[in-house]
Amino acid sequence: MTARSPVPAPPPESAASRGLTRRHLLGTGLAGAGALLAAGSLSGCASPASASDPSALSVWDLFQGGDGMLMDEMIEAVSHDGRGFDVDRTILDWGPSYYTKLAMSAAGGRASDVAVLHLSRLAGYAPGGLLDPFDLDLLAEFGVTEKDFTPAVWARTKHDGTVYAIPLDVHPFIVFYDKEAAGTAGLLDPSGELAPMGSPEALLEAGRGLAKATGGAGILFGHVTDTAQNWRQFAAFYAQTGAEFTLPDGGPPRIDVDAAVRVVSFMQQLFDGRTNPNNLDYNGALAAFTAGRGGMAMLGEWELPTLKKSGVPLGAAPFPQVFDRPAVYTDSHSFVLPHQDDPDPARRREAHRYVAEMIKQSLTWASAGHIPAYQPVLAKPEYAALEPQSSYADAGKVAVLDPPNWFTGAASNFQNRMCQPLQSALLGNTTAEKAVRQMVREADTLLRQPNPVA
């Protein structure tokens, strides 16, 4: 299904020749968001920089630090191509507060022209009318079509058959490894990359080999008090079993308990507290790996810039397949069109052009470790030359996101509630069977809660 909107002719060259970018940083927490919303400030601050210039676009995202600078670089690139944009960029803190502000601004009908949304959060926004659909014919006019994305990722851009998000990247949960230690442990293939595992026993043996090679730990995984790490690992292994994990509205959750117990039991074996520590927090695992006290670390690819500075002879690979089929837990930063009550057709056209031009700049975005979702960029020789990024590029083909529902996705309470029983199991405080039963109960409780934007 193609969503249509009135589309006028392109704006005159002079309307978009300035290429200016204004940057705003809103760092209020959730309580601060409530105060802003009560005052109606969010709707007003999202208004376009210039009502007379269709190329003057307001954009919201959550990219700070190195990612924020890369986003600025990409905006500069598309704003100086002869017919660029005048971008008013607002940067908000990552986390629940971002999604609260985005929802409330869209509910007011005067949101930004373009915003960034984790694809895993789409099910909480598109059904409630908080997003407007993309016009696929218009995107095609600007050189972007469905065939430019992997089916695994594109399938999650839709609600009721209509596309509401255009992916910028895929950012998977992967493994980084010390190439020297992996070579000593006999884990590399003839090309010098991490060889496939293929079974739970092979990954357990790899941990033992890496521990011997480093004189420290084998595989590092920081999960204690973290609100997402245990879920990322569980979701990857569980998807590899081929079992179903769905959350139909009203419940009950559809979870293969036997497969889930098998996965949690394996996680307990893997992180036994001896070969591979079972009690590390996120920063502890990261610090141990960068200090050479472990041969492999299970982390998000977004840690690549930090790891490159460590001096570790760094390799990277998609999350190892140990069960029946390949699957890698991922998410995707995607562009969306927050709902506007009466969008200007010319500005909406320019918003489509902006999204198309930005995803074509994703080779710049890849320098931080993110996998470009736009396949023509992924196919470039310049991407193939990126190391170790190109080593885990295939993760996008077997991407697995959170099961869709309004309460799931990045920075969600769902991930936190799944992590708590998993943490107890890894720390030896409960059995795999009890942990899985608790996960089922938590999912069922969430499914019984009313959708606040339904």
XYZ file of C-alpha atoms in Angstrom:
454
model
C 0.000 0.000 0.000
C 1.307 3.402 -0.941
C 0.501 6.402 1.204
C -0.222 9.483 -0.838
C -0.170 13.159 -0.002
C -0.477 16.283 -2.143
C 2.880 16.825 -3.855
C 3.658 20.142 -5.510
C 6.552 20.816 -7.814
C 10.042 21.077 -6.280
C 10.830 24.427 -4.629
C 12.924 26.959 -6.505
C 16.685 26.621 -6.199
C 16.954 29.879 -4.286
C 14.678 28.646 -1.525
C 17.143 25.982 -0.406
C 20.530 27.413 -1.212
C 21.515 28.686 2.212
C 22.431 25.352 3.813
C 22.209 26.754 7.343
C 21.883 24.575 10.427
C 20.731 25.655 13.868
C 21.373 23.292 16.759
C 19.431 23.112 20.032
C 20.077 20.764 22.956
C 17.194 19.994 25.301
C 18.489 18.019 28.257
C 15.494 17.952 30.550
C 14.588 14.725 32.275
C 11.152 13.134 32.345
C 9.907 15.509 35.027
C 11.150 18.426 32.972
C 9.324 17.026 29.965
C 6.101 17.084 31.934
C 6.581 20.722 32.804
C 7.274 21.610 29.187
C 4.240 19.690 28.007
C 1.996 21.324 30.566
C 3.098 24.692 29.295
C 2.557 23.640 25.666
C 6.166 24.477 24.843
C 6.951 21.378 22.830
C 4.411 22.091 20.144
C 5.706 25.617 19.675
C 9.412 24.791 19.610
C 8.885 22.360 16.762
C 7.536 24.976 14.387
C 9.543 25.470 11.193
C 12.360 27.991 11.112
C 10.867 29.762 8.114
C 7.227 29.370 7.188
C 7.902 30.722 3.688
C 10.740 28.321 2.827
C 9.714 24.670 2.307
C 13.354 23.609 2.735
C 13.531 25.111 6.231
C 12.936 21.903 8.173
C 12.761 21.263 11.896
C 14.252 17.909 12.911
C 14.428 16.116 16.255
C 16.911 13.423 17.228
C 18.723 11.985 20.246
C 22.296 11.940 18.946
C 24.919 13.539 21.147
C 28.680 13.067 21.456
C 30.381 11.445 18.490
C 27.105 10.410 16.863
C 25.857 13.966 17.187
C 28.888 15.304 15.370
C 28.439 12.746 12.588
C 24.793 13.781 12.250
C 25.913 17.417 11.910
C 28.384 16.356 9.224
C 25.674 14.552 7.281
C 23.301 17.511 7.539
C 26.054 19.791 6.284
C 26.651 17.469 3.335
C 23.012 17.453 2.219
C 22.677 21.190 2.823
C 25.463 22.138 0.425
C 24.599 20.044 -2.606
C 23.294 22.926 -4.708
C 19.726 22.679 -3.462
C 20.077 21.981 0.237
C 18.135 22.519 3.431
C 17.928 25.031 6.232
C 17.829 22.601 9.155
C 16.707 23.538 12.645
C 18.009 20.563 14.614
C 16.830 19.870 18.169
C 18.763 17.268 20.184
C 17.038 15.658 23.157
C 18.304 13.268 25.800
C 18.164 9.582 24.906
C 15.719 7.467 26.874
C 12.072 7.481 27.945
C 11.985 11.278 28.123
C 12.739 11.535 24.395
C 9.814 9.298 23.526
C 7.504 11.143 25.906
C 8.336 14.466 24.261
C 8.016 13.018 20.765
C 4.602 11.524 21.528
C 3.227 14.676 23.116
C 4.461 16.974 20.371
C 2.863 14.714 17.766
C -0.352 14.511 19.768
C -0.484 18.300 19.621
C -0.309 18.167 15.832
C 2.576 20.655 15.586
C 5.565 18.385 15.791
C 8.867 18.645 13.944
C 8.965 17.946 10.218
C 11.237 14.918 10.692
C 12.307 12.961 13.779
C 14.395 9.922 14.629
C 12.659 6.884 16.122
C 14.005 3.479 17.082
C 12.239 1.065 14.760
C 11.431 -1.143 17.739
C 9.202 1.680 19.055
C 7.088 2.016 15.898
C 4.236 -0.112 17.266
C 3.731 2.416 20.049
C 3.458 5.403 17.699
C 1.979 4.545 14.302
C -1.263 2.877 15.520
C -2.144 5.840 17.735
C -1.890 8.370 14.936
C 1.314 9.922 16.286
C 3.107 9.450 12.960
C 2.170 10.273 9.380
C 2.897 7.725 6.624
C 5.560 8.105 3.978
C 4.652 8.556 0.323
C 6.612 5.733 -1.328
C 6.161 7.144 -4.819
C 7.688 10.396 -3.657
C 10.602 8.605 -2.010
C 11.150 6.697 -5.248
C 11.335 10.012 -7.070
C 14.258 10.831 -4.791
C 15.950 7.472 -5.385
C 14.807 5.384 -2.408
C 12.646 2.258 -2.748
C 11.802 -0.870 -0.776
C 14.388 -2.930 -2.666
C 17.129 -0.772 -1.140
C 16.598 -2.407 2.287
C 16.842 -5.948 3.619
C 13.454 -7.660 4.009
C 14.149 -8.303 7.707
C 14.392 -4.572 8.387
C 11.823 -3.278 5.886
C 9.149 -5.582 7.306
C 9.297 -3.638 10.579
C 8.730 -0.230 8.946
C 5.023 -0.940 8.437
C 1.788 -0.732 10.374
C -1.277 -2.254 8.705
C 0.684 -2.472 5.464
C 1.626 1.213 5.406
C 5.217 2.448 5.774
C 5.795 4.860 8.656
C 9.592 4.742 9.021
C 12.661 4.821 6.784
C 15.698 3.135 8.379
C 19.003 4.943 8.585
C 20.951 2.094 10.117
C 20.938 -1.289 11.749
C 22.739 -1.360 15.091
C 23.181 -4.941 16.275
C 24.291 -6.668 19.445
C 27.507 -8.379 18.303
C 30.811 -9.765 19.533
C 34.130 -7.947 19.611
C 37.241 -10.068 20.069
C 40.967 -9.829 20.547
C 42.366 -11.129 17.262
C 45.646 -12.283 18.813
C 43.874 -14.206 21.570
C 41.400 -15.686 19.095
C 44.255 -16.794 16.856
C 46.035 -18.444 19.765
C 42.800 -20.213 20.704
C 42.363 -21.493 17.138
C 39.111 -19.599 16.560
C 39.982 -17.819 13.290
C 39.208 -18.981 9.766
C 41.810 -18.898 6.945
C 40.963 -15.250 6.196
C 41.718 -14.225 9.771
C 38.081 -13.684 10.790
C 36.174 -15.378 13.599
C 35.094 -18.834 12.447
C 31.437 -19.907 12.831
C 30.535 -21.571 16.113
C 27.572 -23.723 15.090
C 26.637 -25.160 18.484
C 26.376 -24.236 22.159
C 29.263 -26.540 22.920
C 31.491 -24.738 20.419
C 30.864 -21.352 22.084
C 31.557 -22.844 25.526
C 34.820 -24.266 24.184
C 35.696 -20.910 22.624
C 35.308 -19.277 26.025
C 37.694 -21.766 27.583
C 40.204 -21.278 24.784
C 40.082 -17.483 25.057
C 40.509 -17.637 28.833
C 43.613 -19.742 28.412
C 44.977 -17.416 25.728
C 44.468 -14.241 27.748
C 45.236 -15.588 31.198
C 42.024 -13.882 32.286
C 38.406 -14.284 31.253
C 37.150 -15.852 28.081
C 33.920 -14.058 27.161
C 32.857 -10.847 28.894
C 29.259 -9.772 29.278
C 28.117 -6.865 31.439
C 24.518 -7.195 32.576
C 24.187 -6.409 36.281
C 21.680 -3.558 36.856
C 21.494 -2.966 33.093
C 17.998 -2.501 31.659
C 18.619 -4.103 28.248
C 21.722 -6.313 28.018
C 20.221 -9.585 29.266
C 17.252 -9.160 26.973
C 19.487 -8.507 23.953
C 21.415 -11.712 24.541
C 18.350 -13.792 25.340
C 16.447 -12.459 22.322
C 19.321 -13.337 19.978
C 19.704 -16.895 21.254
C 15.937 -17.434 21.456
C 15.409 -16.292 17.860
C 18.102 -18.748 16.801
C 15.971 -21.627 18.105
C 13.224 -20.664 15.649
C 10.665 -20.430 18.447
C 7.844 -17.891 18.495
C 7.824 -14.894 20.860
C 4.818 -12.707 20.136
C 2.769 -10.316 22.219
C -0.795 -10.153 20.855
C -2.943 -7.345 22.204
C -4.839 -8.473 25.283
C -2.590 -11.505 25.778
C -1.631 -14.072 26.626
C 1.967 -13.914 25.394
C 2.976 -16.613 22.946
C 6.309 -17.904 24.196
C 7.825 -21.346 23.718
C 8.672 -22.064 27.347
C 10.813 -25.108 26.565
C 12.925 -23.136 24.076
C 13.232 -20.233 26.516
C 14.383 -22.523 29.329
C 16.911 -24.090 26.968
C 18.294 -20.630 26.171
C 18.471 -19.432 29.770
C 20.110 -22.684 30.828
C 22.740 -22.173 28.157
C 23.306 -18.579 29.262
C 23.927 -19.899 32.789
C 26.431 -22.398 31.436
C 28.177 -19.781 29.334
C 28.519 -17.291 32.157
C 29.515 -19.769 34.812
C 31.361 -17.302 37.030
C 34.649 -19.063 36.316
C 35.717 -19.147 32.647
C 33.362 -16.288 31.841
C 32.351 -13.920 34.690
C 28.657 -13.792 35.552
C 28.572 -10.690 37.767
C 29.893 -7.802 35.654
C 28.064 -4.583 35.021
C 28.236 -2.964 31.585
C 31.134 -0.631 32.288
C 33.039 -3.371 34.094
C 32.873 -5.668 31.080
C 33.876 -2.861 28.731
C 36.817 -1.881 30.930
C 38.010 -5.470 31.281
C 38.015 -5.998 27.537
C 39.817 -2.765 26.723
C 42.420 -3.649 29.368
C 43.063 -7.040 27.764
C 41.519 -9.068 30.615
C 39.187 -10.972 28.308
C 39.265 -12.405 24.815
C 35.750 -11.547 23.654
C 33.005 -9.123 24.669
C 29.308 -9.202 23.825
C 28.373 -5.566 23.210
C 26.490 -3.262 20.917
C 28.348 -2.171 17.781
C 28.036 1.412 19.050
C 31.030 0.719 21.323
C 33.346 0.545 18.305
C 34.793 4.090 18.638
C 35.739 3.403 22.269
C 37.233 0.011 21.506
C 39.310 1.307 18.610
C 41.108 3.623 21.013
C 42.005 0.789 23.391
C 44.915 -0.685 21.476
C 43.342 -4.159 21.461
C 43.928 -5.924 18.097
C 40.246 -5.669 17.379
C 38.014 -8.001 15.462
C 34.239 -8.087 15.294
C 31.586 -10.498 14.084
C 27.812 -10.936 14.094
C 26.399 -12.554 17.224
C 27.450 -16.234 17.022
C 24.926 -18.733 15.742
C 24.801 -21.662 18.163
C 21.251 -22.953 17.666
C 19.228 -23.805 14.563
C 19.354 -20.647 12.445
C 21.248 -17.341 12.267
C 19.675 -14.422 14.122
C 21.140 -11.211 15.520
C 19.310 -8.929 17.925
C 19.222 -5.422 16.494
C 17.434 -2.136 16.410
C 17.384 0.627 13.841
C 17.533 4.400 14.010
C 14.869 5.438 11.544
C 13.412 8.651 10.201
C 9.720 9.295 10.813
C 7.216 12.037 10.072
C 5.628 13.050 13.391
C 1.945 13.793 12.966
C 1.001 17.305 11.952
C -2.636 18.384 11.810
C -2.248 20.385 8.631
C 1.141 19.722 7.012
C 2.276 22.076 4.297
C 2.496 19.977 1.092
C 5.669 21.703 -0.108
C 7.400 21.226 3.241
C 6.239 17.603 3.440
C 7.765 17.026 -0.004
C 11.040 18.501 1.213
C 10.896 16.291 4.311
C 10.810 13.252 2.021
C 13.740 14.596 0.031
C 15.668 15.272 3.256
C 15.176 11.692 4.473
C 16.267 10.284 1.101
C 19.385 12.437 1.010
C 20.315 11.660 4.621
C 20.243 7.879 4.233
C 22.455 8.241 1.160
C 25.018 9.825 3.511
C 25.124 6.781 5.793
C 28.699 5.876 4.880
C 29.604 8.739 7.223
C 27.307 7.238 9.847
C 29.036 3.864 9.430
C 32.308 5.260 10.717
C 30.868 4.982 14.256
C 30.069 1.308 13.758
C 26.451 1.465 12.590
C 25.492 -0.673 9.594
C 23.890 1.405 6.818
C 20.343 0.211 6.228
C 20.440 1.612 2.689
C 21.945 -1.256 0.702
C 23.509 0.837 -2.118
C 25.786 2.421 0.511
C 26.555 -0.980 1.996
C 27.645 -2.169 -1.461
C 30.210 0.602 -1.905
C 33.927 -0.352 -1.928
C 34.447 2.346 0.697
C 32.236 0.414 3.112
C 33.967 -2.884 2.360
C 37.223 -1.160 3.311
C 35.932 -0.255 6.781
C 37.381 -2.581 9.417
C 35.970 -4.193 11.416
C 32.579 -2.768 10.376
C 32.347 -4.776 7.162
C 32.979 -7.979 9.145
C 29.538 -7.844 10.765
C 27.548 -6.227 7.942
C 25.556 -9.422 7.347
C 23.847 -8.936 10.717
C 21.292 -6.748 8.955
C 20.111 -9.716 6.884
C 19.082 -11.702 9.970
C 17.962 -8.793 12.145
C 15.590 -9.540 15.016
C 13.875 -6.680 16.853
C 11.624 -6.652 19.899
C 8.224 -8.270 19.341
C 5.979 -5.391 18.276
C 3.628 -3.884 20.835
C 3.126 -0.422 22.270
C 5.201 -1.141 25.400
C 8.235 -2.790 23.758
C 11.359 -1.393 22.130
C 14.386 0.690 22.994
C 14.397 2.252 26.484
C 11.151 0.474 27.314
C 9.897 -0.957 30.561
C 9.419 -4.266 28.737
C 13.162 -4.734 28.289
C 13.787 -3.843 31.915
C 11.191 -6.306 33.169
C 12.597 -9.101 31.006
C 16.108 -8.384 32.252
C 15.368 -8.723 35.955
C 14.575 -12.468 36.038
C 17.376 -13.131 33.544
C 19.831 -11.326 35.815
C 18.695 -13.435 38.766
C 19.287 -16.598 36.744
C 22.791 -15.571 35.674
C 23.732 -14.625 39.225
C 22.594 -18.036 40.449
C 19.692 -16.691 42.473
C 16.994 -18.608 40.597
C 16.610 -21.469 38.152
C 16.157 -21.147 34.417
C 12.628 -22.531 34.745
C 11.610 -19.974 37.366
C 13.203 -17.130 35.419
C 11.235 -18.021 32.292
C 7.972 -18.326 34.226
C 8.604 -14.853 35.636
C 9.266 -13.489 32.132
C 5.938 -14.918 30.965
C 4.131 -13.347 33.928
C 5.760 -9.968 33.295
C 4.802 -10.054 29.618
C 1.242 -11.036 30.488
C 0.967 -8.164 32.988
C 2.110 -5.657 30.368
C -0.345 -7.033 27.806
C -3.225 -6.410 30.211
C -2.373 -2.734 30.580
C -4.312 -0.294 28.379
C -2.456 1.376 25.549
C -2.270 5.072 26.564
C -2.384 6.283 22.951
C -4.897 3.803 21.548
